[in-house]
């Protein structure tokens, strides 16, 4: 038997993949030489071996397997093979999405406007509240002053002091001094000081030294109602009250002759 | 002539397997469906015979057909008819599974596997459906002795080598070689005669 015939006897077993390693290596080396007879015979042997599949008992694969395999293939098919999808609008974004975006923008603008409006309203309310608080404090102060005035005017402990004008044509000014509540100065038909000057109250102590006190001026009707809560001198050490015309803001020492003077004794 | 007698022939109104495989290259699902319906039974029967477990067999059959779908270019009609190529692919895949090859290894082979040529494209001389083909093969193998048939089945369905079969059957190695070769040659002669 020639070497070629020996290899021919191995072809069917090689097609079965039943050769042991050494025989398979030798045969493959021979086939690598390009022996046309063996190559053709091997192809026929492979075909013959494939027919052994029909020895398998008939069996039917499940419909589920078929569905699974075909579903996978369809999913992997190119777009051309897939069912055509409904035509879309040119924007590729559905109109309802644009409507939603527009609504969102409008809502955003409205929210911003509303927030700013609310901020302005809050600021206005705060401002109004501050003004009302100021007004309330002012009213409370006025109420307190009025109470003091009423107390001073009615309390028997208050000492009535007549402050006489140097000019007999001028009206008299009256002061009531309460040892604890202070001094309340009143007057009527008092002329308004000229040249932006003001009227200033002085407490003249027993040693003759003038102590500066409140600065004030009459209202449009010439009325005076000035409350001195904390007079610089006590009643017992004060000899007289005097009123001068002073520059705006008042002075530490009198700059003019007193226009009104009243003894405290 | 041997191959020509055994290769299926389709009518003019039915696309050949080779034509359908070409259509797979264009991702034609309908062509794939036709191929599956034509050949899934014999592929499944073969794989089930090897693996002896239906669920695993279906898994392997799925792999085989999806490999065909994804790598249709691996089949070349000038290297042989389609069905033997598909059966060889299925047998290799099932035996790989039987040998518990790792999933990674099998996947690597998916990408590189190229089956050897089986036969040159034959001239179709005679149509033979799957059922008649199976009856003829079984009939011819049925004429063999029981040990001879057993040795062939162990080689084909279990993927055993000559030495492994000899050990399993407690027979001399030479005897096993002769049984297998002579049995296959008788099958070949019978198929030629029957055609």
JSON list of N, CA and C in Angstrom, two decimals, chain A residues 8-9 12-13 16 18-20 23 43-44 46-62 65-66 68-70 72-74 76-78 81, chain B residues 3 6-7 27 29 32-33 36-37 41-42 44-45 58 62 69-70 81 84 87 91 116-118 120 133-134 137-138 141 156-157 161-163 177 180-181 184 188:
[
{"chain": "A", "resi": 8, "resn": "UNK", "atom": "N", "xyz": [-5.66, 7.92, 2.06]},
{"chain": "A", "resi": 8, "resn": "UNK", "atom": "CA", "xyz": [-7.04, 7.80, 1.59]},
{"chain": "A", "resi": 8, "resn": "UNK", "atom": "C", "xyz": [-7.90, 7.07, 2.61]},
{"chain": "A", "resi": 9, "resn": "UNK", "atom": "N", "xyz": [-7.31, 6.10, 3.31]},
{"chain": "A", "resi": 9, "resn": "UNK", "atom": "CA", "xyz": [-8.07, 5.33, 4.30]},
{"chain": "A", "resi": 9, "resn": "UNK", "atom": "C", "xyz": [-8.42, 6.16, 5.54]},
{"chain": "A", "resi": 12, "resn": "UNK", "atom": "N", "xyz": [-12.29, 9.43, 5.71]},
{"chain": "A", "resi": 12, "resn": "UNK", "atom": "CA", "xyz": [-13.62, 9.37, 6.33]},
{"chain": "A", "resi": 12, "resn": "UNK", "atom": "C", "xyz": [-13.54, 9.63, 7.84]},
{"chain": "A", "resi": 13, "resn": "UNK", "atom": "N", "xyz": [-12.53, 9.01, 8.46]},
{"chain": "A", "resi": 13, "resn": "UNK", "atom": "CA", "xyz": [-12.36, 9.22, 9.91]},
{"chain": "A", "resi": 13, "resn": "UNK", "atom": "C", "xyz": [-11.99, 10.67, 10.19]},
{"chain": "A", "resi": 16, "resn": "UNK", "atom": "N", "xyz": [-14.97, 12.71, 10.17]},
{"chain": "A", "resi": 16, "resn": "UNK", "atom": "CA", "xyz": [-15.70, 12.50, 11.43]},
{"chain": "A", "resi": 16, "resn": "UNK", "atom": "C", "xyz": [-15.01, 13.19, 12.61]},
{"chain": "A", "resi": 18, "resn": "UNK", "atom": "N", "xyz": [-12.46, 11.85, 13.99]},
{"chain": "A", "resi": 18, "resn": "UNK", "atom": "CA", "xyz": [-12.24, 10.72, 14.90]},
{"chain": "A", "resi": 18, "resn": "UNK", "atom": "C", "xyz": [-10.79, 10.28, 14.93]},
{"chain": "A", "resi": 19, "resn": "UNK", "atom": "N", "xyz": [-9.93, 10.92, 14.13]},
{"chain": "A", "resi": 19, "resn": "UNK", "atom": "CA", "xyz": [-8.53, 10.51, 14.12]},
{"chain": "A", "resi": 19, "resn": "UNK", "atom": "C", "xyz": [-7.84, 10.93, 15.41]},
{"chain": "A", "resi": 20, "resn": "UNK", "atom": "N", "xyz": [-6.92, 10.10, 15.83]},
{"chain": "A", "resi": 20, "resn": "UNK", "atom": "CA", "xyz": [-6.08, 10.50, 16.96]},
{"chain": "A", "resi": 20, "resn": "UNK", "atom": "C", "xyz": [-5.08, 11.55, 16.47]},
{"chain": "A", "resi": 23, "resn": "UNK", "atom": "N", "xyz": [-2.25, 10.72, 13.76]},
{"chain": "A", "resi": 23, "resn": "UNK", "atom": "CA", "xyz": [-2.76, 10.45, 12.41]},
{"chain": "A", "resi": 23, "resn": "UNK", "atom": "C", "xyz": [-3.29, 11.74, 11.78]},
{"chain": "A", "resi": 43, "resn": "UNK", "atom": "N", "xyz": [-13.65, 16.14, 0.66]},
{"chain": "A", "resi": 43, "resn": "UNK", "atom": "CA", "xyz": [-14.89, 16.92, 0.56]},
{"chain": "A", "resi": 43, "resn": "UNK", "atom": "C", "xyz": [-16.09, 15.97, 0.45]},
{"chain": "A", "resi": 44, "resn": "UNK", "atom": "N", "xyz": [-15.93, 14.90, -0.32]},
{"chain": "A", "resi": 44, "resn": "UNK", "atom": "CA", "xyz": [-17.02, 13.94, -0.42]},
{"chain": "A", "resi": 44, "resn": "UNK", "atom": "C", "xyz": [-17.24, 13.21, 0.90]},
{"chain": "A", "resi": 46, "resn": "UNK", "atom": "N", "xyz": [-16.76, 14.43, 3.82]},
{"chain": "A", "resi": 46, "resn": "UNK", "atom": "CA", "xyz": [-17.47, 15.37, 4.72]},
{"chain": "A", "resi": 46, "resn": "UNK", "atom": "C", "xyz": [-18.97, 15.38, 4.40]},
{"chain": "A", "resi": 47, "resn": "UNK", "atom": "N", "xyz": [-19.25, 15.37, 3.13]},
{"chain": "A", "resi": 47, "resn": "UNK", "atom": "CA", "xyz": [-20.67, 15.33, 2.76]},
{"chain": "A", "resi": 47, "resn": "UNK", "atom": "C", "xyz": [-21.31, 14.05, 3.29]},
{"chain": "A", "resi": 48, "resn": "UNK", "atom": "N", "xyz": [-20.61, 12.93, 3.10]},
{"chain": "A", "resi": 48, "resn": "UNK", "atom": "CA", "xyz": [-21.12, 11.65, 3.56]},
{"chain": "A", "resi": 48, "resn": "UNK", "atom": "C", "xyz": [-21.35, 11.65, 5.07]},
{"chain": "A", "resi": 49, "resn": "UNK", "atom": "N", "xyz": [-20.38, 12.18, 5.79]},
{"chain": "A", "resi": 49, "resn": "UNK", "atom": "CA", "xyz": [-20.51, 12.23, 7.26]},
{"chain": "A", "resi": 49, "resn": "UNK", "atom": "C", "xyz": [-21.70, 13.11, 7.66]},
{"chain": "A", "resi": 50, "resn": "UNK", "atom": "N", "xyz": [-21.92, 14.20, 6.92]},
{"chain": "A", "resi": 50, "resn": "UNK", "atom": "CA", "xyz": [-23.03, 15.08, 7.28]},
{"chain": "A", "resi": 50, "resn": "UNK", "atom": "C", "xyz": [-24.37, 14.37, 7.19]},
{"chain": "A", "resi": 51, "resn": "UNK", "atom": "N", "xyz": [-24.42, 13.34, 6.33]},
{"chain": "A", "resi": 51, "resn": "UNK", "atom": "CA", "xyz": [-25.68, 12.62, 6.17]},
{"chain": "A", "resi": 51, "resn": "UNK", "atom": "C", "xyz": [-26.02, 11.78, 7.40]},
{"chain": "A", "resi": 52, "resn": "UNK", "atom": "N", "xyz": [-25.04, 11.55, 8.27]},
{"chain": "A", "resi": 52, "resn": "UNK", "atom": "CA", "xyz": [-25.30, 10.79, 9.49]},
{"chain": "A", "resi": 52, "resn": "UNK", "atom": "C", "xyz": [-26.26, 11.54, 10.41]},
{"chain": "A", "resi": 53, "resn": "UNK", "atom": "N", "xyz": [-26.42, 12.84, 10.17]},
{"chain": "A", "resi": 53, "resn": "UNK", "atom": "CA", "xyz": [-27.36, 13.62, 10.99]},
{"chain": "A", "resi": 53, "resn": "UNK", "atom": "C", "xyz": [-28.76, 13.03, 10.90]},
{"chain": "A", "resi": 54, "resn": "UNK", "atom": "N", "xyz": [-29.06, 12.38, 9.76]},
{"chain": "A", "resi": 54, "resn": "UNK", "atom": "CA", "xyz": [-30.41, 11.85, 9.58]},
{"chain": "A", "resi": 54, "resn": "UNK", "atom": "C", "xyz": [-30.66, 10.59, 10.39]},
{"chain": "A", "resi": 55, "resn": "UNK", "atom": "N", "xyz": [-29.61, 10.13, 11.06]},
{"chain": "A", "resi": 55, "resn": "UNK", "atom": "CA", "xyz": [-29.82, 9.02, 12.00]},
{"chain": "A", "resi": 55, "resn": "UNK", "atom": "C", "xyz": [-30.48, 9.50, 13.29]},
{"chain": "A", "resi": 56, "resn": "UNK", "atom": "N", "xyz": [-30.45, 10.78, 13.51]},
{"chain": "A", "resi": 56, "resn": "UNK", "atom": "CA", "xyz": [-31.05, 11.31, 14.74]},
{"chain": "A", "resi": 56, "resn": "UNK", "atom": "C", "xyz": [-32.56, 11.11, 14.70]},
{"chain": "A", "resi": 57, "resn": "UNK", "atom": "N", "xyz": [-33.15, 10.70, 15.81]},
{"chain": "A", "resi": 57, "resn": "UNK", "atom": "CA", "xyz": [-34.61, 10.54, 15.85]},
{"chain": "A", "resi": 57, "resn": "UNK", "atom": "C", "xyz": [-35.29, 11.86, 15.50]},
{"chain": "A", "resi": 58, "resn": "UNK", "atom": "N", "xyz": [-36.35, 11.81, 14.70]},
{"chain": "A", "resi": 58, "resn": "UNK", "atom": "CA", "xyz": [-37.04, 13.05, 14.33]},
{"chain": "A", "resi": 58, "resn": "UNK", "atom": "C", "xyz": [-37.46, 13.82, 15.59]},
{"chain": "A", "resi": 59, "resn": "UNK", "atom": "N", "xyz": [-37.31, 15.10, 15.53]},
{"chain": "A", "resi": 59, "resn": "UNK", "atom": "CA", "xyz": [-37.71, 15.96, 16.66]},
{"chain": "A", "resi": 59, "resn": "UNK", "atom": "C", "xyz": [-38.13, 17.32, 16.12]},
{"chain": "A", "resi": 60, "resn": "UNK", "atom": "N", "xyz": [-39.08, 17.91, 16.79]},
{"chain": "A", "resi": 60, "resn": "UNK", "atom": "CA", "xyz": [-39.64, 19.19, 16.33]},
{"chain": "A", "resi": 60, "resn": "UNK", "atom": "C", "xyz": [-39.26, 20.29, 17.32]},
{"chain": "A", "resi": 61, "resn": "UNK", "atom": "N", "xyz": [-38.57, 21.31, 16.86]},
{"chain": "A", "resi": 61, "resn": "UNK", "atom": "CA", "xyz": [-38.28, 22.43, 17.78]},
{"chain": "A", "resi": 61, "resn": "UNK", "atom": "C", "xyz": [-39.55, 23.18, 18.12]},
{"chain": "A", "resi": 62, "resn": "UNK", "atom": "N", "xyz": [-39.55, 23.82, 19.25]},
{"chain": "A", "resi": 62, "resn": "UNK", "atom": "CA", "xyz": [-40.76, 24.50, 19.70]},
{"chain": "A", "resi": 62, "resn": "UNK", "atom": "C", "xyz": [-41.05, 25.77, 18.90]},
{"chain": "A", "resi": 65, "resn": "UNK", "atom": "N", "xyz": [-39.08, 28.69, 20.21]},
{"chain": "A", "resi": 65, "resn": "UNK", "atom": "CA", "xyz": [-37.73, 28.87, 19.68]},
{"chain": "A", "resi": 65, "resn": "UNK", "atom": "C", "xyz": [-37.78, 29.62, 18.35]},
{"chain": "A", "resi": 66, "resn": "UNK", "atom": "N", "xyz": [-38.72, 29.21, 17.50]},
{"chain": "A", "resi": 66, "resn": "UNK", "atom": "CA", "xyz": [-38.86, 29.88, 16.21]},
{"chain": "A", "resi": 66, "resn": "UNK", "atom": "C", "xyz": [-39.14, 31.36, 16.40]},
{"chain": "A", "resi": 68, "resn": "UNK", "atom": "N", "xyz": [-38.50, 33.19, 18.96]},
{"chain": "A", "resi": 68, "resn": "UNK", "atom": "CA", "xyz": [-37.35, 33.87, 19.57]},
{"chain": "A", "resi": 68, "resn": "UNK", "atom": "C", "xyz": [-36.28, 34.18, 18.53]},
{"chain": "A", "resi": 69, "resn": "UNK", "atom": "N", "xyz": [-35.99, 33.20, 17.70]},
{"chain": "A", "resi": 69, "resn": "UNK", "atom": "CA", "xyz": [-34.94, 33.37, 16.68]},
{"chain": "A", "resi": 69, "resn": "UNK", "atom": "C", "xyz": [-35.35, 34.45, 15.68]},
{"chain": "A", "resi": 70, "resn": "UNK", "atom": "N", "xyz": [-36.59, 34.37, 15.20]},
{"chain": "A", "resi": 70, "resn": "UNK", "atom": "CA", "xyz": [-37.02, 35.33, 14.18]},
{"chain": "A", "resi": 70, "resn": "UNK", "atom": "C", "xyz": [-37.16, 36.73, 14.77]},
{"chain": "A", "resi": 72, "resn": "UNK", "atom": "N", "xyz": [-35.35, 37.96, 17.13]},
{"chain": "A", "resi": 72, "resn": "UNK", "atom": "CA", "xyz": [-33.99, 38.50, 17.23]},
{"chain": "A", "resi": 72, "resn": "UNK", "atom": "C", "xyz": [-33.51, 39.00, 15.87]},
{"chain": "A", "resi": 73, "resn": "UNK", "atom": "N", "xyz": [-33.78, 38.20, 14.84]},
{"chain": "A", "resi": 73, "resn": "UNK", "atom": "CA", "xyz": [-33.33, 38.59, 13.50]},
{"chain": "A", "resi": 73, "resn": "UNK", "atom": "C", "xyz": [-34.02, 39.88, 13.06]},
{"chain": "A", "resi": 74, "resn": "UNK", "atom": "N", "xyz": [-35.32, 39.96, 13.31]},
{"chain": "A", "resi": 74, "resn": "UNK", "atom": "CA", "xyz": [-36.04, 41.19, 12.91]},
{"chain": "A", "resi": 74, "resn": "UNK", "atom": "C", "xyz": [-35.49, 42.41, 13.64]},
{"chain": "A", "resi": 76, "resn": "UNK", "atom": "N", "xyz": [-32.56, 42.85, 14.62]},
{"chain": "A", "resi": 76, "resn": "UNK", "atom": "CA", "xyz": [-31.22, 43.20, 14.16]},
{"chain": "A", "resi": 76, "resn": "UNK", "atom": "C", "xyz": [-31.19, 43.60, 12.70]},
{"chain": "A", "resi": 77, "resn": "UNK", "atom": "N", "xyz": [-32.35, 43.46, 12.03]},
{"chain": "A", "resi": 77, "resn": "UNK", "atom": "CA", "xyz": [-32.39, 43.77, 10.60]},
{"chain": "A", "resi": 77, "resn": "UNK", "atom": "C", "xyz": [-32.10, 45.24, 10.38]},
{"chain": "A", "resi": 78, "resn": "UNK", "atom": "N", "xyz": [-31.63, 45.54, 9.19]},
{"chain": "A", "resi": 78, "resn": "UNK", "atom": "CA", "xyz": [-31.35, 46.93, 8.86]},
{"chain": "A", "resi": 78, "resn": "UNK", "atom": "C", "xyz": [-32.65, 47.70, 8.82]},
{"chain": "A", "resi": 81, "resn": "UNK", "atom": "N", "xyz": [-35.32, 46.91, 6.32]},
{"chain": "A", "resi": 81, "resn": "UNK", "atom": "CA", "xyz": [-36.12, 45.71, 6.44]},
{"chain": "A", "resi": 81, "resn": "UNK", "atom": "C", "xyz": [-37.17, 45.82, 7.53]},
{"chain": "B", "resi": 3, "resn": "UNK", "atom": "N", "xyz": [-22.46, 13.23, -5.09]},
{"chain": "B", "resi": 3, "resn": "UNK", "atom": "CA", "xyz": [-23.03, 14.40, -4.42]},
{"chain": "B", "resi": 3, "resn": "UNK", "atom": "C", "xyz": [-24.26, 14.90, -5.16]},
{"chain": "B", "resi": 6, "resn": "UNK", "atom": "N", "xyz": [-27.50, 13.38, -4.16]},
{"chain": "B", "resi": 6, "resn": "UNK", "atom": "CA", "xyz": [-28.02, 13.56, -2.81]},
{"chain": "B", "resi": 6, "resn": "UNK", "atom": "C", "xyz": [-28.40, 15.01, -2.47]},
{"chain": "B", "resi": 7, "resn": "UNK", "atom": "N", "xyz": [-28.01, 15.91, -3.31]},
{"chain": "B", "resi": 7, "resn": "UNK", "atom": "CA", "xyz": [-28.24, 17.30, -2.98]},
{"chain": "B", "resi": 7, "resn": "UNK", "atom": "C", "xyz": [-29.66, 17.70, -3.36]},
{"chain": "B", "resi": 27, "resn": "UNK", "atom": "N", "xyz": [-29.70, 41.36, 4.79]},
{"chain": "B", "resi": 27, "resn": "UNK", "atom": "CA", "xyz": [-30.55, 41.42, 5.99]},
{"chain": "B", "resi": 27, "resn": "UNK", "atom": "C", "xyz": [-32.01, 41.16, 5.66]},
{"chain": "B", "resi": 29, "resn": "UNK", "atom": "N", "xyz": [-35.06, 39.29, 6.25]},
{"chain": "B", "resi": 29, "resn": "UNK", "atom": "CA", "xyz": [-35.61, 38.45, 7.30]},
{"chain": "B", "resi": 29, "resn": "UNK", "atom": "C", "xyz": [-36.49, 37.36, 6.71]},
{"chain": "B", "resi": 32, "resn": "UNK", "atom": "N", "xyz": [-34.39, 34.50, 5.74]},
{"chain": "B", "resi": 32, "resn": "UNK", "atom": "CA", "xyz": [-33.96, 33.80, 6.95]},
{"chain": "B", "resi": 32, "resn": "UNK", "atom": "C", "xyz": [-35.08, 32.92, 7.49]},
{"chain": "B", "resi": 33, "resn": "UNK", "atom": "N", "xyz": [-36.28, 33.43, 7.44]},
{"chain": "B", "resi": 33, "resn": "UNK", "atom": "CA", "xyz": [-37.44, 32.67, 7.92]},
{"chain": "B", "resi": 33, "resn": "UNK", "atom": "C", "xyz": [-37.63, 31.40, 7.08]},
{"chain": "B", "resi": 36, "resn": "UNK", "atom": "N", "xyz": [-34.98, 28.92, 8.04]},
{"chain": "B", "resi": 36, "resn": "UNK", "atom": "CA", "xyz": [-35.26, 28.33, 9.34]},
{"chain": "B", "resi": 36, "resn": "UNK", "atom": "C", "xyz": [-36.35, 27.27, 9.21]},
{"chain": "B", "resi": 37, "resn": "UNK", "atom": "N", "xyz": [-37.41, 27.60, 8.49]},
{"chain": "B", "resi": 37, "resn": "UNK", "atom": "CA", "xyz": [-38.52, 26.65, 8.37]},
{"chain": "B", "resi": 37, "resn": "UNK", "atom": "C", "xyz": [-38.11, 25.39, 7.60]},
{"chain": "B", "resi": 41, "resn": "UNK", "atom": "N", "xyz": [-35.82, 21.62, 11.72]},
{"chain": "B", "resi": 41, "resn": "UNK", "atom": "CA", "xyz": [-36.16, 20.30, 12.28]},
{"chain": "B", "resi": 41, "resn": "UNK", "atom": "C", "xyz": [-34.95, 19.38, 12.32]},
{"chain": "B", "resi": 42, "resn": "UNK", "atom": "N", "xyz": [-34.25, 19.23, 11.19]},
{"chain": "B", "resi": 42, "resn": "UNK", "atom": "CA", "xyz": [-33.11, 18.32, 11.17]},
{"chain": "B", "resi": 42, "resn": "UNK", "atom": "C", "xyz": [-31.97, 18.84, 12.05]},
{"chain": "B", "resi": 44, "resn": "UNK", "atom": "N", "xyz": [-32.36, 20.67, 14.74]},
{"chain": "B", "resi": 44, "resn": "UNK", "atom": "CA", "xyz": [-32.76, 20.44, 16.14]},
{"chain": "B", "resi": 44, "resn": "UNK", "atom": "C", "xyz": [-32.64, 18.97, 16.50]},
{"chain": "B", "resi": 45, "resn": "UNK", "atom": "N", "xyz": [-33.08, 18.08, 15.58]},
{"chain": "B", "resi": 45, "resn": "UNK", "atom": "CA", "xyz": [-32.99, 16.64, 15.86]},
{"chain": "B", "resi": 45, "resn": "UNK", "atom": "C", "xyz": [-31.54, 16.22, 16.08]},
{"chain": "B", "resi": 58, "resn": "UNK", "atom": "N", "xyz": [-32.23, 23.57, 22.26]},
{"chain": "B", "resi": 58, "resn": "UNK", "atom": "CA", "xyz": [-32.85, 24.77, 21.66]},
{"chain": "B", "resi": 58, "resn": "UNK", "atom": "C", "xyz": [-31.90, 25.96, 21.75]},
{"chain": "B", "resi": 62, "resn": "UNK", "atom": "N", "xyz": [-30.60, 27.87, 18.48]},
{"chain": "B", "resi": 62, "resn": "UNK", "atom": "CA", "xyz": [-30.73, 29.33, 18.35]},
{"chain": "B", "resi": 62, "resn": "UNK", "atom": "C", "xyz": [-29.39, 29.95, 17.99]},
{"chain": "B", "resi": 69, "resn": "UNK", "atom": "N", "xyz": [-27.51, 33.95, 10.54]},
{"chain": "B", "resi": 69, "resn": "UNK", "atom": "CA", "xyz": [-28.10, 35.27, 10.26]},
{"chain": "B", "resi": 69, "resn": "UNK", "atom": "C", "xyz": [-27.05, 36.38, 10.30]},
{"chain": "B", "resi": 70, "resn": "UNK", "atom": "N", "xyz": [-26.18, 36.27, 11.29]},
{"chain": "B", "resi": 70, "resn": "UNK", "atom": "CA", "xyz": [-25.21, 37.36, 11.50]},
{"chain": "B", "resi": 70, "resn": "UNK", "atom": "C", "xyz": [-23.97, 37.22, 10.64]},
{"chain": "B", "resi": 81, "resn": "UNK", "atom": "N", "xyz": [-22.60, 22.41, -0.88]},
{"chain": "B", "resi": 81, "resn": "UNK", "atom": "CA", "xyz": [-24.03, 22.71, -0.68]},
{"chain": "B", "resi": 81, "resn": "UNK", "atom": "C", "xyz": [-24.29, 23.19, 0.75]},
{"chain": "B", "resi": 84, "resn": "UNK", "atom": "N", "xyz": [-25.36, 20.36, 4.17]},
{"chain": "B", "resi": 84, "resn": "UNK", "atom": "CA", "xyz": [-24.24, 19.72, 4.87]},
{"chain": "B", "resi": 84, "resn": "UNK", "atom": "C", "xyz": [-23.40, 20.72, 5.65]},
{"chain": "B", "resi": 87, "resn": "UNK", "atom": "N", "xyz": [-25.37, 21.47, 8.77]},
{"chain": "B", "resi": 87, "resn": "UNK", "atom": "CA", "xyz": [-25.35, 20.34, 9.71]},
{"chain": "B", "resi": 87, "resn": "UNK", "atom": "C", "xyz": [-23.97, 20.21, 10.36]},
{"chain": "B", "resi": 91, "resn": "UNK", "atom": "N", "xyz": [-23.40, 20.38, 14.30]},
{"chain": "B", "resi": 91, "resn": "UNK", "atom": "CA", "xyz": [-22.73, 19.30, 15.02]},
{"chain": "B", "resi": 91, "resn": "UNK", "atom": "C", "xyz": [-21.53, 19.82, 15.81]},
{"chain": "B", "resi": 116, "resn": "UNK", "atom": "N", "xyz": [-14.56, 23.80, 6.79]},
{"chain": "B", "resi": 116, "resn": "UNK", "atom": "CA", "xyz": [-13.86, 23.34, 5.59]},
{"chain": "B", "resi": 116, "resn": "UNK", "atom": "C", "xyz": [-14.85, 23.08, 4.46]},
{"chain": "B", "resi": 117, "resn": "UNK", "atom": "N", "xyz": [-14.29, 23.09, 3.25]},
{"chain": "B", "resi": 117, "resn": "UNK", "atom": "CA", "xyz": [-15.14, 22.81, 2.09]},
{"chain": "B", "resi": 117, "resn": "UNK", "atom": "C", "xyz": [-15.69, 21.40, 2.19]},
{"chain": "B", "resi": 118, "resn": "UNK", "atom": "N", "xyz": [-16.92, 21.26, 1.78]},
{"chain": "B", "resi": 118, "resn": "UNK", "atom": "CA", "xyz": [-17.56, 19.95, 1.85]},
{"chain": "B", "resi": 118, "resn": "UNK", "atom": "C", "xyz": [-17.61, 19.31, 0.48]},
{"chain": "B", "resi": 120, "resn": "UNK", "atom": "N", "xyz": [-17.71, 20.51, -4.01]},
{"chain": "B", "resi": 120, "resn": "UNK", "atom": "CA", "xyz": [-17.91, 21.52, -5.04]},
{"chain": "B", "resi": 120, "resn": "UNK", "atom": "C", "xyz": [-19.40, 21.58, -5.35]},
{"chain": "B", "resi": 133, "resn": "UNK", "atom": "N", "xyz": [-34.70, 11.32, 2.58]},
{"chain": "B", "resi": 133, "resn": "UNK", "atom": "CA", "xyz": [-33.26, 11.26, 2.83]},
{"chain": "B", "resi": 133, "resn": "UNK", "atom": "C", "xyz": [-32.99, 10.55, 4.16]},
{"chain": "B", "resi": 134, "resn": "UNK", "atom": "N", "xyz": [-33.76, 10.89, 5.18]},
{"chain": "B", "resi": 134, "resn": "UNK", "atom": "CA", "xyz": [-33.57, 10.27, 6.49]},
{"chain": "B", "resi": 134, "resn": "UNK", "atom": "C", "xyz": [-33.88, 8.77, 6.44]},
{"chain": "B", "resi": 137, "resn": "UNK", "atom": "N", "xyz": [-30.92, 6.93, 4.76]},
{"chain": "B", "resi": 137, "resn": "UNK", "atom": "CA", "xyz": [-29.72, 6.83, 5.58]},
{"chain": "B", "resi": 137, "resn": "UNK", "atom": "C", "xyz": [-29.93, 5.81, 6.69]},
{"chain": "B", "resi": 138, "resn": "UNK", "atom": "N", "xyz": [-31.07, 5.87, 7.35]},
{"chain": "B", "resi": 138, "resn": "UNK", "atom": "CA", "xyz": [-31.35, 4.93, 8.43]},
{"chain": "B", "resi": 138, "resn": "UNK", "atom": "C", "xyz": [-31.40, 3.48, 7.91]},
{"chain": "B", "resi": 141, "resn": "UNK", "atom": "N", "xyz": [-27.72, 2.37, 7.22]},
{"chain": "B", "resi": 141, "resn": "UNK", "atom": "CA", "xyz": [-26.97, 2.13, 8.45]},
{"chain": "B", "resi": 141, "resn": "UNK", "atom": "C", "xyz": [-27.53, 0.91, 9.19]},
{"chain": "B", "resi": 156, "resn": "UNK", "atom": "N", "xyz": [-19.81, 10.08, 15.58]},
{"chain": "B", "resi": 156, "resn": "UNK", "atom": "CA", "xyz": [-20.53, 11.24, 15.03]},
{"chain": "B", "resi": 156, "resn": "UNK", "atom": "C", "xyz": [-21.28, 12.01, 16.11]},
{"chain": "B", "resi": 157, "resn": "UNK", "atom": "N", "xyz": [-22.06, 11.33, 16.96]},
{"chain": "B", "resi": 157, "resn": "UNK", "atom": "CA", "xyz": [-22.92, 12.03, 17.93]},
{"chain": "B", "resi": 157, "resn": "UNK", "atom": "C", "xyz": [-22.22, 12.37, 19.24]},
{"chain": "B", "resi": 161, "resn": "UNK", "atom": "N", "xyz": [-12.94, 9.90, 19.51]},
{"chain": "B", "resi": 161, "resn": "UNK", "atom": "CA", "xyz": [-11.91, 9.48, 18.55]},
{"chain": "B", "resi": 161, "resn": "UNK", "atom": "C", "xyz": [-11.85, 7.96, 18.49]},
{"chain": "B", "resi": 162, "resn": "UNK", "atom": "N", "xyz": [-11.10, 7.45, 17.51]},
{"chain": "B", "resi": 162, "resn": "UNK", "atom": "CA", "xyz": [-10.92, 6.01, 17.39]},
{"chain": "B", "resi": 162, "resn": "UNK", "atom": "C", "xyz": [-10.51, 5.39, 18.72]},
{"chain": "B", "resi": 163, "resn": "UNK", "atom": "N", "xyz": [-9.50, 5.98, 19.35]},
{"chain": "B", "resi": 163, "resn": "UNK", "atom": "CA", "xyz": [-8.98, 5.40, 20.59]},
{"chain": "B", "resi": 163, "resn": "UNK", "atom": "C", "xyz": [-10.03, 5.42, 21.69]},
{"chain": "B", "resi": 177, "resn": "UNK", "atom": "N", "xyz": [-11.37, 1.13, 13.79]},
{"chain": "B", "resi": 177, "resn": "UNK", "atom": "CA", "xyz": [-11.09, 1.90, 12.57]},
{"chain": "B", "resi": 177, "resn": "UNK", "atom": "C", "xyz": [-11.77, 1.26, 11.37]},
{"chain": "B", "resi": 180, "resn": "UNK", "atom": "N", "xyz": [-15.64, 1.63, 11.36]},
{"chain": "B", "resi": 180, "resn": "UNK", "atom": "CA", "xyz": [-16.12, 2.97, 10.99]},
{"chain": "B", "resi": 180, "resn": "UNK", "atom": "C", "xyz": [-15.93, 3.22, 9.49]},
{"chain": "B", "resi": 181, "resn": "UNK", "atom": "N", "xyz": [-14.73, 2.89, 9.00]},
{"chain": "B", "resi": 181, "resn": "UNK", "atom": "CA", "xyz": [-14.47, 3.18, 7.59]},
{"chain": "B", "resi": 181, "resn": "UNK", "atom": "C", "xyz": [-15.33, 2.32, 6.69]},
{"chain": "B", "resi": 184, "resn": "UNK", "atom": "N", "xyz": [-18.96, 3.52, 6.71]},
{"chain": "B", "resi": 184, "resn": "UNK", "atom": "CA", "xyz": [-19.19, 4.73, 5.93]},
{"chain": "B", "resi": 184, "resn": "UNK", "atom": "C", "xyz": [-19.13, 4.44, 4.42]},
{"chain": "B", "resi": 188, "resn": "UNK", "atom": "N", "xyz": [-21.96, 5.04, 1.66]},
{"chain": "B", "resi": 188, "resn": "UNK", "atom": "CA", "xyz": [-21.70, 5.78, 0.43]},
{"chain": "B", "resi": 188, "resn": "UNK", "atom": "C", "xyz": [-22.18, 4.99, -0.78]}
]
